[in-house]
Amino acid sequence: MENQESVASVSIDQIKSIKSMDDIMQEMAEHKGCGTSSEGGKASCGSSGGPEDMDPAIWEKVKNHPCYSEEAHHHYARMHVAVAPACNIQCNYCNRKYDCANESRPGVVSEKLTPEQAAKKVLAVASTIPQMTVLGIAGPGDPLANPEKTFKTFELVAKTAPDIKLCVSTNGLALPEHVERLSQYNIDHVTITINMVDPEVGQHIYPWIFYKNKRWKGIDAARILHEHQMRGLEMLTERGILCKVNSVMIPGINDEHLVEVNKAVKSRGAFLHNIMPLISAPEHGTVFGLNGQRGPTAQELKALQDKCEGEMNMMRHCRQCRADAVGLLGEDRSAEFTTEKIEEMEVNYDLEGRKAYQEAVEKERQATVAAKQAEMAELEQEYSDVKILIAVATKGHGRVNEHFGHAQEFQIYELSTEGSKFVGHRRVDLYCQGGYGEEDSLQTVIRAINDCTAVFVAKIGGCPKSDLQKAGIDPVDKYAHEFIEQSAVKYFKDYLLKIKSGEIEHVARGDATIRQGAFIAA
Ligand code: CLF
Ligand code: SF4
């Protein structure tokens, strides 16, 4: 029989009657401390690190956080609750009608929630998706411009779902005044969107901020924002809170400058740097969208990420999620959890069941890593200058398990004699529409993965196969349902053998398009 400790059926009324924060703080005190900051303020690892190359306390924090660990994102899910509608600044890539572009795609959130509704939604999702390990508050405005709603939500969730990690994303303006509270509430993961460290650059991104009951404009606004972001970052890392910095890459405005941003945040102890492409289209109604400001191409983005990659690793698996996203990164299950549907759901928060499920996930995850390492052992070091990209259709769990026609995104891996490395993803329109292949969609898919040598799929039809081959992309279905990285290394070994035998000549591929409109589609 289910007992009181492991199973909780929770209503909004019950959530409202939850005890004070003192009880929660008591429980939380023992979990404090992480030591993110080391000499030079750097974390000892990055998004692709594993338990063998990082401090155990940090590994505990990142191992099942899908944004802070690239490897975890194949296995664990996050959810956002849209409890923070207001914002205290204006970014030129944001339209107030849309989600925060810092952490979401530009589409309106379906519904804004009260903290009580949000807490119930978290329990409903956690009961349905046992691998959901992180609750993030990321808008649709700025969480710290709505502090009471944000902290109340965290308070309620910490009490009823103690195994869920709490995460927040902010523009940083109000950060210094809230650092203590973030620390007290055991919010161990904080993202700050930092697009500049020079107000001269910042004035072209932020037309105004609202601070101390006054609207500030131009360079003064950018200077205040910059000072608060830096101070906030330093205060967080001093307290051992894991910080990720998001930056929006805006060609011609801050693209080259982001190298300076990277240095500045690295020296202040940021754990990860996530450089995201500007999403900008006239229909978004943003300043950048309306004035024709373009986003970067896939190769421009990758070149900048490569340039910044050093001791502080780069996050390359961000999906620029909605402020009400639910599920694995890259999938959106938010429509299953509307307030109306949740009211009708029986919510059983089975903590023991969640732990058991996650233990099974860990086993699969370890098998994935072991398989890749075994394959790597025989990888020849000849041709160390050869690098290729492959695109992979996957539904998650680190396997090649999606049909070409059903893929809404492809994961991109770079292969070299050093092995395989996740370097990004490409959103695409579905090729298969109502049982038929859509020729226009196929062309957009080809443009999105044009820099790839091969595409790995679980299955593919004759027509798309032939068009991909004509475009110089090798459609590969022989690794269906196998581990992605192990298969990738196998493929690369064959590729090198073919070069060696003269069967093929290695040629650099062209650039690819980041699909702007793909983020709009539901
Ligand atoms: Fe959400 Fe952000 Fe926390 Fe992740 S998202 S608040 S850190 S739980 Fe993740 Fe989404 Fe990218 Fe954000 S993929 S937009 S980085
Ligand atoms: Fe929009 Fe987010 Fe910028 Fe505020 S911080 S203006 S919500 S993108």
Coordinates of C-alpha atoms and ligand atoms in Angstrom, one line a residue:
M1 CA 0.0 0.0 0.0
E2 CA 1.1 3.5 -0.7
N3 CA 2.2 5.3 2.5
Q4 CA 2.0 8.9 3.5
E5 CA 5.7 9.5 3.0
S6 CA 6.0 8.2 -0.5
V7 CA 2.7 9.2 -1.9
A8 CA 1.0 12.6 -1.6
S9 CA -2.3 13.5 -3.1
V10 CA -2.2 17.3 -3.1
S11 CA -4.9 19.9 -3.7
I12 CA -4.4 23.6 -4.1
D13 CA -6.0 24.1 -0.7
Q14 CA -3.5 21.7 0.9
I15 CA -0.7 23.5 -0.8
K16 CA -1.9 26.8 0.6
S17 CA -1.8 25.4 4.1
I18 CA 1.9 24.4 3.9
K19 CA 4.0 25.3 6.9
S20 CA 6.5 28.1 7.2
M21 CA 9.8 28.5 5.4
D22 CA 11.6 27.8 8.7
D23 CA 10.9 24.1 8.3
I24 CA 12.1 24.1 4.7
M25 CA 15.3 26.0 5.6
Q26 CA 16.0 23.5 8.3
E27 CA 16.0 20.7 5.7
M28 CA 17.9 22.7 3.2
A29 CA 20.7 23.8 5.5
E30 CA 22.4 20.4 5.2
H31 CA 22.5 20.7 1.4
K32 CA 24.4 23.9 1.2
G33 CA 27.8 24.5 -0.3
C34 CA 29.1 23.6 -3.7
G35 CA 32.5 25.2 -4.3
T36 CA 31.7 26.1 -7.9
S37 CA 34.4 28.7 -7.8
S38 CA 38.0 27.7 -8.1
E39 CA 41.2 29.7 -8.7
G40 CA 40.3 32.1 -11.4
G41 CA 36.7 31.6 -10.7
K42 CA 36.3 28.6 -13.0
A43 CA 34.3 25.5 -12.4
S44 CA 36.3 22.4 -12.8
C45 CA 34.1 21.0 -15.5
G46 CA 31.6 21.8 -18.0
S47 CA 28.4 20.8 -19.6
S48 CA 29.9 17.6 -21.1
G49 CA 31.8 16.6 -18.0
G50 CA 31.1 13.4 -16.0
P51 CA 31.6 12.2 -12.4
E52 CA 35.2 11.3 -13.1
D53 CA 36.3 14.9 -14.0
M54 CA 34.5 17.0 -11.4
D55 CA 34.1 17.8 -7.8
P56 CA 31.5 15.3 -6.3
A57 CA 29.4 18.2 -4.8
I58 CA 29.1 19.8 -8.3
W59 CA 28.4 16.5 -9.9
E60 CA 25.4 16.0 -7.5
K61 CA 24.1 19.4 -8.7
V62 CA 24.5 18.9 -12.4
K63 CA 24.1 15.1 -13.0
N64 CA 20.4 15.3 -13.6
H65 CA 20.0 18.9 -14.6
P66 CA 19.3 18.8 -18.4
C67 CA 20.7 22.3 -19.0
Y68 CA 23.8 22.1 -16.9
S69 CA 24.9 18.7 -18.2
E70 CA 24.8 17.9 -21.9
E71 CA 24.8 14.2 -21.2
A72 CA 21.9 14.5 -18.8
H73 CA 19.8 16.3 -21.3
H74 CA 19.3 13.0 -23.2
H75 CA 17.7 11.5 -20.2
Y76 CA 16.2 14.1 -17.9
A77 CA 13.5 16.6 -18.3
R78 CA 12.8 20.1 -17.0
M79 CA 9.6 22.2 -16.7
H80 CA 8.9 25.9 -16.5
V81 CA 6.0 27.5 -14.8
A82 CA 4.9 30.9 -16.1
V83 CA 4.4 32.8 -12.9
A84 CA 6.4 35.9 -13.7
P85 CA 4.7 38.2 -16.2
A86 CA 6.4 41.5 -15.6
C87 CA 9.8 42.7 -16.7
N88 CA 12.0 45.6 -15.5
I89 CA 14.0 46.1 -18.7
Q90 CA 13.4 46.2 -22.5
C91 CA 15.5 44.1 -24.8
N92 CA 15.4 44.9 -28.5
Y93 CA 14.8 41.1 -29.3
C94 CA 11.7 40.9 -27.1
N95 CA 8.1 41.8 -27.6
R96 CA 6.1 41.8 -24.4
K97 CA 3.3 39.8 -26.1
Y98 CA 5.8 37.0 -26.5
D99 CA 7.8 34.8 -24.1
C100 CA 11.1 36.0 -22.8
A101 CA 13.6 35.5 -25.5
N102 CA 16.3 34.9 -22.9
E103 CA 14.8 31.5 -22.0
S104 CA 12.0 30.8 -24.4
R105 CA 11.0 30.8 -28.0
P106 CA 9.0 33.7 -29.1
G107 CA 5.4 32.4 -28.7
V108 CA 2.9 33.5 -26.2
V109 CA 2.6 31.4 -23.1
S110 CA -0.6 29.4 -23.0
E111 CA -1.6 30.6 -19.6
K112 CA -0.1 32.5 -16.7
L113 CA -0.2 30.7 -13.3
T114 CA -0.6 31.7 -9.7
P115 CA 2.1 30.1 -7.3
E116 CA -0.5 27.7 -6.1
Q117 CA -1.5 26.6 -9.6
A118 CA 2.1 26.3 -10.5
A119 CA 2.9 24.1 -7.5
K120 CA 0.1 21.8 -8.4
K121 CA 1.2 21.7 -12.0
V122 CA 4.7 20.7 -10.8
L123 CA 3.3 17.8 -8.8
A124 CA 1.1 16.7 -11.8
V125 CA 4.1 16.7 -14.2
A126 CA 6.4 15.0 -11.7
S127 CA 3.8 12.3 -11.2
T128 CA 3.5 11.7 -14.9
I129 CA 7.1 12.2 -16.0
P130 CA 9.4 10.6 -13.4
Q131 CA 12.6 11.9 -15.1
M132 CA 11.4 15.5 -14.7
T133 CA 14.1 16.7 -12.2
V134 CA 14.2 20.5 -12.5
L135 CA 11.7 23.3 -12.0
G136 CA 12.8 26.5 -13.7
I137 CA 11.2 29.9 -13.5
A138 CA 12.1 31.8 -16.7
G139 CA 9.3 34.2 -17.4
P140 CA 7.5 35.1 -19.5
G141 CA 8.9 38.3 -17.9
D142 CA 11.8 38.4 -15.4
P143 CA 11.4 36.2 -12.3
L144 CA 13.1 38.7 -10.0
A145 CA 10.9 41.5 -11.2
N146 CA 8.1 39.3 -9.8
P147 CA 9.9 38.2 -6.6
E148 CA 6.9 37.4 -4.4
K149 CA 5.3 35.0 -7.0
T150 CA 8.6 33.5 -7.8
F151 CA 9.7 32.8 -4.3
K152 CA 6.3 31.6 -3.2
T153 CA 6.3 29.1 -6.0
F154 CA 9.7 27.8 -5.0
E155 CA 8.6 27.6 -1.3
L156 CA 5.5 25.5 -2.2
V157 CA 7.4 23.2 -4.5
A158 CA 10.4 22.7 -2.1
K159 CA 7.9 21.5 0.6
T160 CA 5.9 19.1 -1.6
A161 CA 8.5 17.9 -4.1
P162 CA 11.8 18.0 -2.2
D163 CA 13.7 16.0 -4.8
I164 CA 13.2 18.6 -7.6
K165 CA 16.0 21.0 -8.3
L166 CA 15.1 24.7 -8.4
C167 CA 16.4 26.9 -11.1
V168 CA 15.8 30.5 -12.1
S169 CA 16.7 32.7 -15.1
T170 CA 17.0 36.5 -14.8
N171 CA 18.3 39.5 -16.7
G172 CA 20.2 40.3 -13.6
L173 CA 19.0 43.9 -12.9
A174 CA 17.3 42.9 -9.6
L175 CA 19.7 40.1 -8.8
P176 CA 22.0 41.8 -6.1
E177 CA 19.0 42.5 -3.9
H178 CA 17.7 38.9 -4.1
V179 CA 20.9 36.9 -3.9
E180 CA 20.4 36.2 -0.1
R181 CA 16.9 35.0 -0.7
L182 CA 18.0 32.8 -3.6
S183 CA 20.6 31.3 -1.3
Q184 CA 18.1 30.7 1.6
Y185 CA 15.6 29.0 -0.7
N186 CA 18.3 26.6 -1.9
I187 CA 18.1 27.7 -5.5
D188 CA 21.3 26.2 -6.7
H189 CA 21.1 27.0 -10.4
V190 CA 20.8 30.6 -11.5
T191 CA 21.1 31.8 -15.1
I192 CA 21.9 35.4 -16.0
T193 CA 21.5 36.7 -19.5
I194 CA 24.5 38.8 -20.2
N195 CA 24.8 40.2 -23.7
M196 CA 27.5 42.8 -23.1
V197 CA 30.1 44.0 -20.7
D198 CA 30.5 47.4 -22.4
P199 CA 27.6 49.9 -22.1
E200 CA 28.6 51.3 -25.5
V201 CA 27.5 47.9 -26.9
G202 CA 24.6 47.5 -24.5
Q203 CA 22.9 50.7 -25.6
H204 CA 22.2 49.0 -28.9
I205 CA 20.5 46.1 -27.2
Y206 CA 18.6 47.7 -24.3
P207 CA 16.6 50.8 -25.0
W208 CA 15.6 51.2 -21.4
I209 CA 15.5 49.8 -17.9
F210 CA 13.3 50.5 -14.9
Y211 CA 15.2 51.0 -11.7
K212 CA 14.6 52.8 -8.5
N213 CA 11.2 54.0 -9.7
K214 CA 12.7 55.7 -12.7
R215 CA 13.1 54.8 -16.4
W216 CA 16.7 55.0 -17.5
K217 CA 17.7 55.1 -21.2
G218 CA 20.7 54.6 -23.5
I219 CA 24.1 54.2 -22.1
D220 CA 23.1 55.0 -18.5
A221 CA 20.6 52.1 -18.6
A222 CA 23.2 49.7 -20.0
R223 CA 25.8 50.8 -17.4
I224 CA 23.4 50.1 -14.5
L225 CA 22.4 46.8 -15.9
H226 CA 26.0 45.8 -16.5
E227 CA 27.0 46.7 -13.0
H228 CA 24.2 44.7 -11.5
Q229 CA 24.8 41.7 -13.6
M230 CA 28.5 41.6 -12.6
R231 CA 27.8 42.2 -9.0
G232 CA 25.0 39.6 -9.0
L233 CA 27.2 37.0 -10.6
E234 CA 30.0 37.6 -8.1
M235 CA 27.6 37.4 -5.2
L236 CA 26.2 34.1 -6.4
T237 CA 29.5 32.4 -7.1
E238 CA 30.8 33.6 -3.7
R239 CA 27.9 31.6 -2.1
G240 CA 28.6 28.5 -4.1
I241 CA 25.5 28.9 -6.3
L242 CA 26.0 27.4 -9.8
C243 CA 25.7 30.1 -12.4
K244 CA 25.1 29.8 -16.1
V245 CA 25.4 32.8 -18.4
N246 CA 23.2 33.0 -21.4
S247 CA 24.2 35.4 -24.2
V248 CA 22.2 36.2 -27.4
M249 CA 24.5 36.4 -30.4
I250 CA 23.5 39.4 -32.5
P251 CA 25.6 39.7 -35.6
G252 CA 27.2 43.1 -36.1
I253 CA 26.2 44.2 -32.6
N254 CA 27.8 41.9 -30.0
D255 CA 29.1 38.9 -31.9
E256 CA 32.8 39.7 -31.6
H257 CA 32.2 41.3 -28.2
L258 CA 30.9 38.1 -26.7
V259 CA 34.5 36.9 -26.5
E260 CA 35.0 39.7 -23.9
V261 CA 31.8 38.7 -22.2
N262 CA 33.0 35.1 -22.0
K263 CA 36.3 36.2 -20.3
A264 CA 34.5 38.5 -17.9
V265 CA 32.0 35.8 -16.7
K266 CA 34.6 33.1 -16.6
S267 CA 36.8 35.3 -14.3
R268 CA 33.8 35.8 -12.0
G269 CA 33.1 32.1 -11.6
A270 CA 30.4 31.3 -14.1
F271 CA 30.0 27.6 -14.5
L272 CA 28.8 27.5 -18.1
H273 CA 28.4 29.9 -21.0
N274 CA 25.5 29.4 -23.3
I275 CA 25.7 31.5 -26.5
M276 CA 22.4 31.4 -28.3
P277 CA 21.4 32.6 -31.8
L278 CA 19.2 35.7 -32.0
I279 CA 15.8 34.7 -33.1
S280 CA 14.5 37.6 -35.2
A281 CA 11.7 37.8 -37.7
P282 CA 9.4 40.7 -38.6
E283 CA 6.3 38.9 -37.4
H284 CA 7.6 38.8 -33.8
G285 CA 7.2 42.6 -33.7
T286 CA 10.5 43.2 -32.0
V287 CA 12.8 46.1 -32.7
F288 CA 15.4 43.8 -34.2
G289 CA 12.7 41.8 -36.1
L290 CA 11.2 45.0 -37.6
N291 CA 14.6 46.6 -38.5
G292 CA 15.8 43.5 -40.3
Q293 CA 18.5 42.5 -37.8
R294 CA 19.6 39.0 -38.8
G295 CA 20.5 36.1 -36.6
P296 CA 23.8 34.1 -37.1
T297 CA 24.2 31.2 -39.4
A298 CA 24.9 27.8 -37.9
Q299 CA 28.6 28.0 -38.7
E300 CA 28.9 31.5 -37.3
L301 CA 27.4 30.4 -34.1
K302 CA 29.6 27.3 -33.9
A303 CA 32.8 29.3 -34.7
L304 CA 32.0 31.7 -31.8
Q305 CA 31.3 28.9 -29.4
D306 CA 34.5 27.1 -30.4
K307 CA 36.4 30.4 -29.9
C308 CA 35.1 30.8 -26.4
E309 CA 35.5 27.2 -25.4
G310 CA 38.4 26.8 -23.0
E311 CA 38.6 26.0 -19.4
M312 CA 34.9 27.0 -19.1
N313 CA 32.8 24.8 -21.3
M314 CA 30.1 26.0 -23.6
M315 CA 26.5 24.9 -23.4
R316 CA 25.5 23.9 -26.9
H317 CA 22.3 22.1 -26.3
C318 CA 20.0 25.0 -25.4
R319 CA 16.6 24.9 -27.0
Q320 CA 15.5 28.4 -26.2
C321 CA 12.5 27.0 -24.4
R322 CA 9.1 28.5 -23.8
A323 CA 8.4 30.0 -20.4
D324 CA 5.9 27.1 -19.9
A325 CA 7.9 24.3 -21.5
V326 CA 7.6 20.8 -20.1
G327 CA 9.6 17.7 -21.0
L328 CA 13.0 16.7 -22.4
L329 CA 14.8 19.6 -24.0
G330 CA 13.6 19.6 -27.6
E331 CA 10.2 18.2 -26.9
D332 CA 7.2 20.1 -25.6
R333 CA 4.6 18.4 -23.5
S334 CA 3.1 21.6 -22.1
A335 CA -0.3 21.0 -23.9
E336 CA -0.8 17.9 -21.7
F337 CA -0.7 19.9 -18.5
T338 CA -3.1 22.8 -18.9
T339 CA -4.8 24.0 -15.7
E340 CA -8.1 22.5 -16.9
K341 CA -6.5 19.1 -17.4
I342 CA -4.6 19.2 -14.2
E343 CA -7.8 19.9 -12.3
E344 CA -9.1 16.5 -13.6
M345 CA -5.8 14.6 -12.9
E346 CA -5.2 12.4 -9.9
V347 CA -1.9 13.7 -8.6
N348 CA 0.2 11.0 -6.9
Y349 CA 3.6 12.2 -6.0
D350 CA 5.5 9.0 -5.7
L351 CA 8.9 9.9 -4.4
E352 CA 10.1 6.3 -4.1
G353 CA 8.8 5.5 -7.6
R354 CA 10.6 8.5 -9.0
K355 CA 13.9 7.5 -7.4
A356 CA 13.6 3.9 -8.7
Y357 CA 12.9 5.2 -12.2
Q358 CA 15.9 7.6 -12.1
E359 CA 18.1 4.7 -10.9
A360 CA 17.1 2.8 -14.1
V361 CA 17.9 5.9 -16.1
E362 CA 21.3 6.1 -14.5
K363 CA 22.0 2.5 -15.5
E364 CA 21.1 3.2 -19.2
R365 CA 23.2 6.3 -19.1
Q366 CA 26.2 4.5 -17.8
A367 CA 25.7 1.9 -20.6
T368 CA 25.7 4.7 -23.1
V369 CA 29.0 6.1 -21.9
A370 CA 30.6 2.6 -21.6
A371 CA 29.6 1.8 -25.2
K372 CA 31.1 5.0 -26.5
Q373 CA 34.3 4.5 -24.6
A374 CA 34.7 0.9 -25.9
E375 CA 34.3 2.1 -29.4
M376 CA 36.8 4.9 -28.9
A377 CA 39.4 2.5 -27.8
E378 CA 40.1 1.4 -31.3
L379 CA 39.9 4.8 -33.0
E380 CA 43.0 5.4 -35.0
Q381 CA 44.8 8.7 -34.6
E382 CA 45.8 9.0 -38.2
Y383 CA 43.9 11.9 -40.0
S384 CA 43.7 14.0 -36.8
D385 CA 42.9 17.0 -39.0
V386 CA 39.6 15.4 -40.3
K387 CA 36.4 16.6 -38.7
I388 CA 32.9 16.0 -39.9
L389 CA 29.4 16.8 -38.6
I390 CA 26.5 14.3 -38.5
A391 CA 22.8 15.0 -37.8
V392 CA 20.9 12.5 -35.7
A393 CA 17.1 12.0 -35.4
T394 CA 16.4 11.0 -31.8
K395 CA 13.5 11.0 -29.4
G396 CA 16.0 10.9 -26.4
H397 CA 17.8 8.3 -24.3
G398 CA 20.9 8.8 -26.3
R399 CA 19.7 6.5 -29.1
V400 CA 19.1 6.8 -32.9
N401 CA 15.4 6.2 -32.5
E402 CA 13.4 8.7 -34.6
H403 CA 12.2 8.4 -38.2
F404 CA 13.5 11.0 -40.6
G405 CA 10.0 12.1 -41.4
H406 CA 9.0 12.6 -37.8
A407 CA 12.0 14.5 -36.6
Q408 CA 11.3 18.1 -35.5
E409 CA 14.9 18.6 -34.7
F410 CA 18.3 16.9 -35.5
Q411 CA 21.0 16.7 -32.9
I412 CA 24.5 17.6 -34.4
Y413 CA 27.7 15.8 -33.4
E414 CA 31.2 16.6 -34.5
L415 CA 33.4 13.6 -35.1
S416 CA 37.1 13.6 -35.1
T417 CA 40.0 11.3 -33.9
E418 CA 39.2 12.7 -30.5
G419 CA 35.8 11.0 -30.6
S420 CA 32.3 12.4 -30.9
K421 CA 31.1 15.7 -29.4
F422 CA 27.6 17.2 -29.2
V423 CA 27.8 20.6 -30.9
G424 CA 24.2 21.7 -31.3
H425 CA 20.8 20.9 -32.7
R426 CA 18.7 22.2 -35.7
R427 CA 15.0 22.7 -35.5
V428 CA 13.2 21.7 -38.7
D429 CA 9.6 21.5 -40.1
L430 CA 8.2 18.0 -40.1
Y431 CA 8.9 16.2 -43.4
C432 CA 6.1 13.7 -43.0
Q433 CA 2.8 15.5 -43.1
G434 CA -0.3 13.3 -42.7
G435 CA 1.5 10.3 -44.2
Y436 CA 3.0 12.1 -47.1
G437 CA 6.4 13.6 -47.6
E438 CA 6.4 17.4 -48.0
E439 CA 8.9 18.5 -50.7
D440 CA 9.2 22.1 -49.3
S441 CA 9.9 20.8 -45.8
L442 CA 12.6 18.5 -47.2
Q443 CA 14.4 21.5 -48.7
T444 CA 14.3 23.3 -45.3
V445 CA 15.7 20.1 -43.6
I446 CA 18.5 19.9 -46.1
R447 CA 19.3 23.6 -45.6
A448 CA 19.3 23.1 -41.8
I449 CA 21.8 20.1 -41.9
N450 CA 23.7 21.2 -45.0
D451 CA 27.0 21.3 -43.1
C452 CA 26.6 17.6 -42.2
T453 CA 28.2 14.6 -43.9
A454 CA 25.5 12.2 -42.8
V455 CA 22.2 12.0 -41.1
F456 CA 21.4 9.0 -38.8
V457 CA 17.8 7.9 -38.6
A458 CA 15.8 5.0 -37.4
K459 CA 14.0 4.8 -40.7
I460 CA 13.8 6.8 -44.0
G461 CA 11.8 6.5 -47.2
G462 CA 13.2 6.2 -50.7
C463 CA 12.4 9.8 -51.9
P464 CA 14.1 11.8 -49.1
K465 CA 17.0 9.3 -49.1
S466 CA 17.6 10.1 -52.8
D467 CA 17.3 13.9 -52.3
L468 CA 19.7 13.8 -49.4
Q469 CA 22.2 11.9 -51.4
K470 CA 21.9 14.4 -54.2
A471 CA 22.7 17.1 -51.6
G472 CA 25.8 15.2 -50.6
I473 CA 24.4 14.0 -47.2
D474 CA 24.7 10.3 -46.5
P475 CA 21.4 8.9 -45.1
V476 CA 22.3 6.2 -42.5
D477 CA 19.7 3.9 -41.1
K478 CA 21.9 1.0 -40.1
Y479 CA 22.3 2.2 -36.5
A480 CA 18.5 2.2 -35.8
H481 CA 17.9 2.1 -32.0
E482 CA 21.6 1.9 -31.2
F483 CA 23.5 4.4 -29.0
I484 CA 24.2 7.6 -30.9
E485 CA 27.8 8.2 -29.8
Q486 CA 28.9 4.6 -30.2
S487 CA 27.4 4.5 -33.7
A488 CA 28.9 7.9 -34.5
V489 CA 32.4 6.7 -33.7
K490 CA 31.8 3.5 -35.7
Y491 CA 30.7 5.6 -38.7
F492 CA 33.7 7.8 -38.3
K493 CA 36.1 4.8 -38.3
D494 CA 34.5 3.6 -41.6
Y495 CA 34.8 7.1 -43.0
L496 CA 38.5 7.2 -42.2
L497 CA 39.0 3.8 -43.7
K498 CA 37.3 4.9 -46.9
I499 CA 39.6 8.0 -47.1
K500 CA 42.6 5.7 -46.6
S501 CA 41.5 3.3 -49.3
G502 CA 40.8 6.2 -51.7
E503 CA 37.2 5.3 -51.9
I504 CA 36.2 8.8 -50.9
E505 CA 37.9 12.2 -50.6
H506 CA 37.2 14.3 -47.5
V507 CA 35.7 17.6 -48.5
A508 CA 34.6 20.4 -46.2
R509 CA 30.8 21.0 -46.3
G510 CA 29.1 24.4 -46.6
D511 CA 27.2 26.4 -44.0
A512 CA 23.7 25.7 -42.7
T513 CA 20.7 27.8 -41.9
I514 CA 19.3 28.2 -38.4
R515 CA 15.6 27.9 -38.9
Q516 CA 14.1 31.1 -37.5
G517 CA 10.5 30.1 -38.1
A518 CA 10.7 26.7 -36.6
F519 CA 10.4 28.1 -33.1
I520 CA 7.0 29.5 -33.9
A521 CA 5.3 26.2 -34.8
A522 CA 3.6 24.4 -32.0
Ligands
CLF1 FE1 14.8 26.3 -17.3 FE2 16.9 27.7 -17.9 FE3 16.8 26.4 -15.6 FE4 17.1 25.1 -17.8 S1 16.0 26.2 -19.5 S2 15.5 28.1 -16.2 S3 18.5 26.6 -16.9 S4 15.6 24.7 -16.3 FE5 17.9 25.2 -20.6 FE6 15.8 26.0 -21.9 FE7 18.2 26.7 -22.8 FE8 17.2 27.7 -20.6 S5 17.4 24.7 -22.7 S6 16.4 28.0 -22.6 S7 19.2 26.9 -20.9
SF4_2 FE1 11.9 40.4 -22.7 FE2 13.2 38.8 -21.0 FE3 14.4 41.0 -22.1 FE4 12.5 41.2 -20.2 S1 14.6 40.3 -19.9 S2 12.7 42.4 -22.1 S3 11.1 39.5 -20.8 S4 13.8 39.2 -23.2

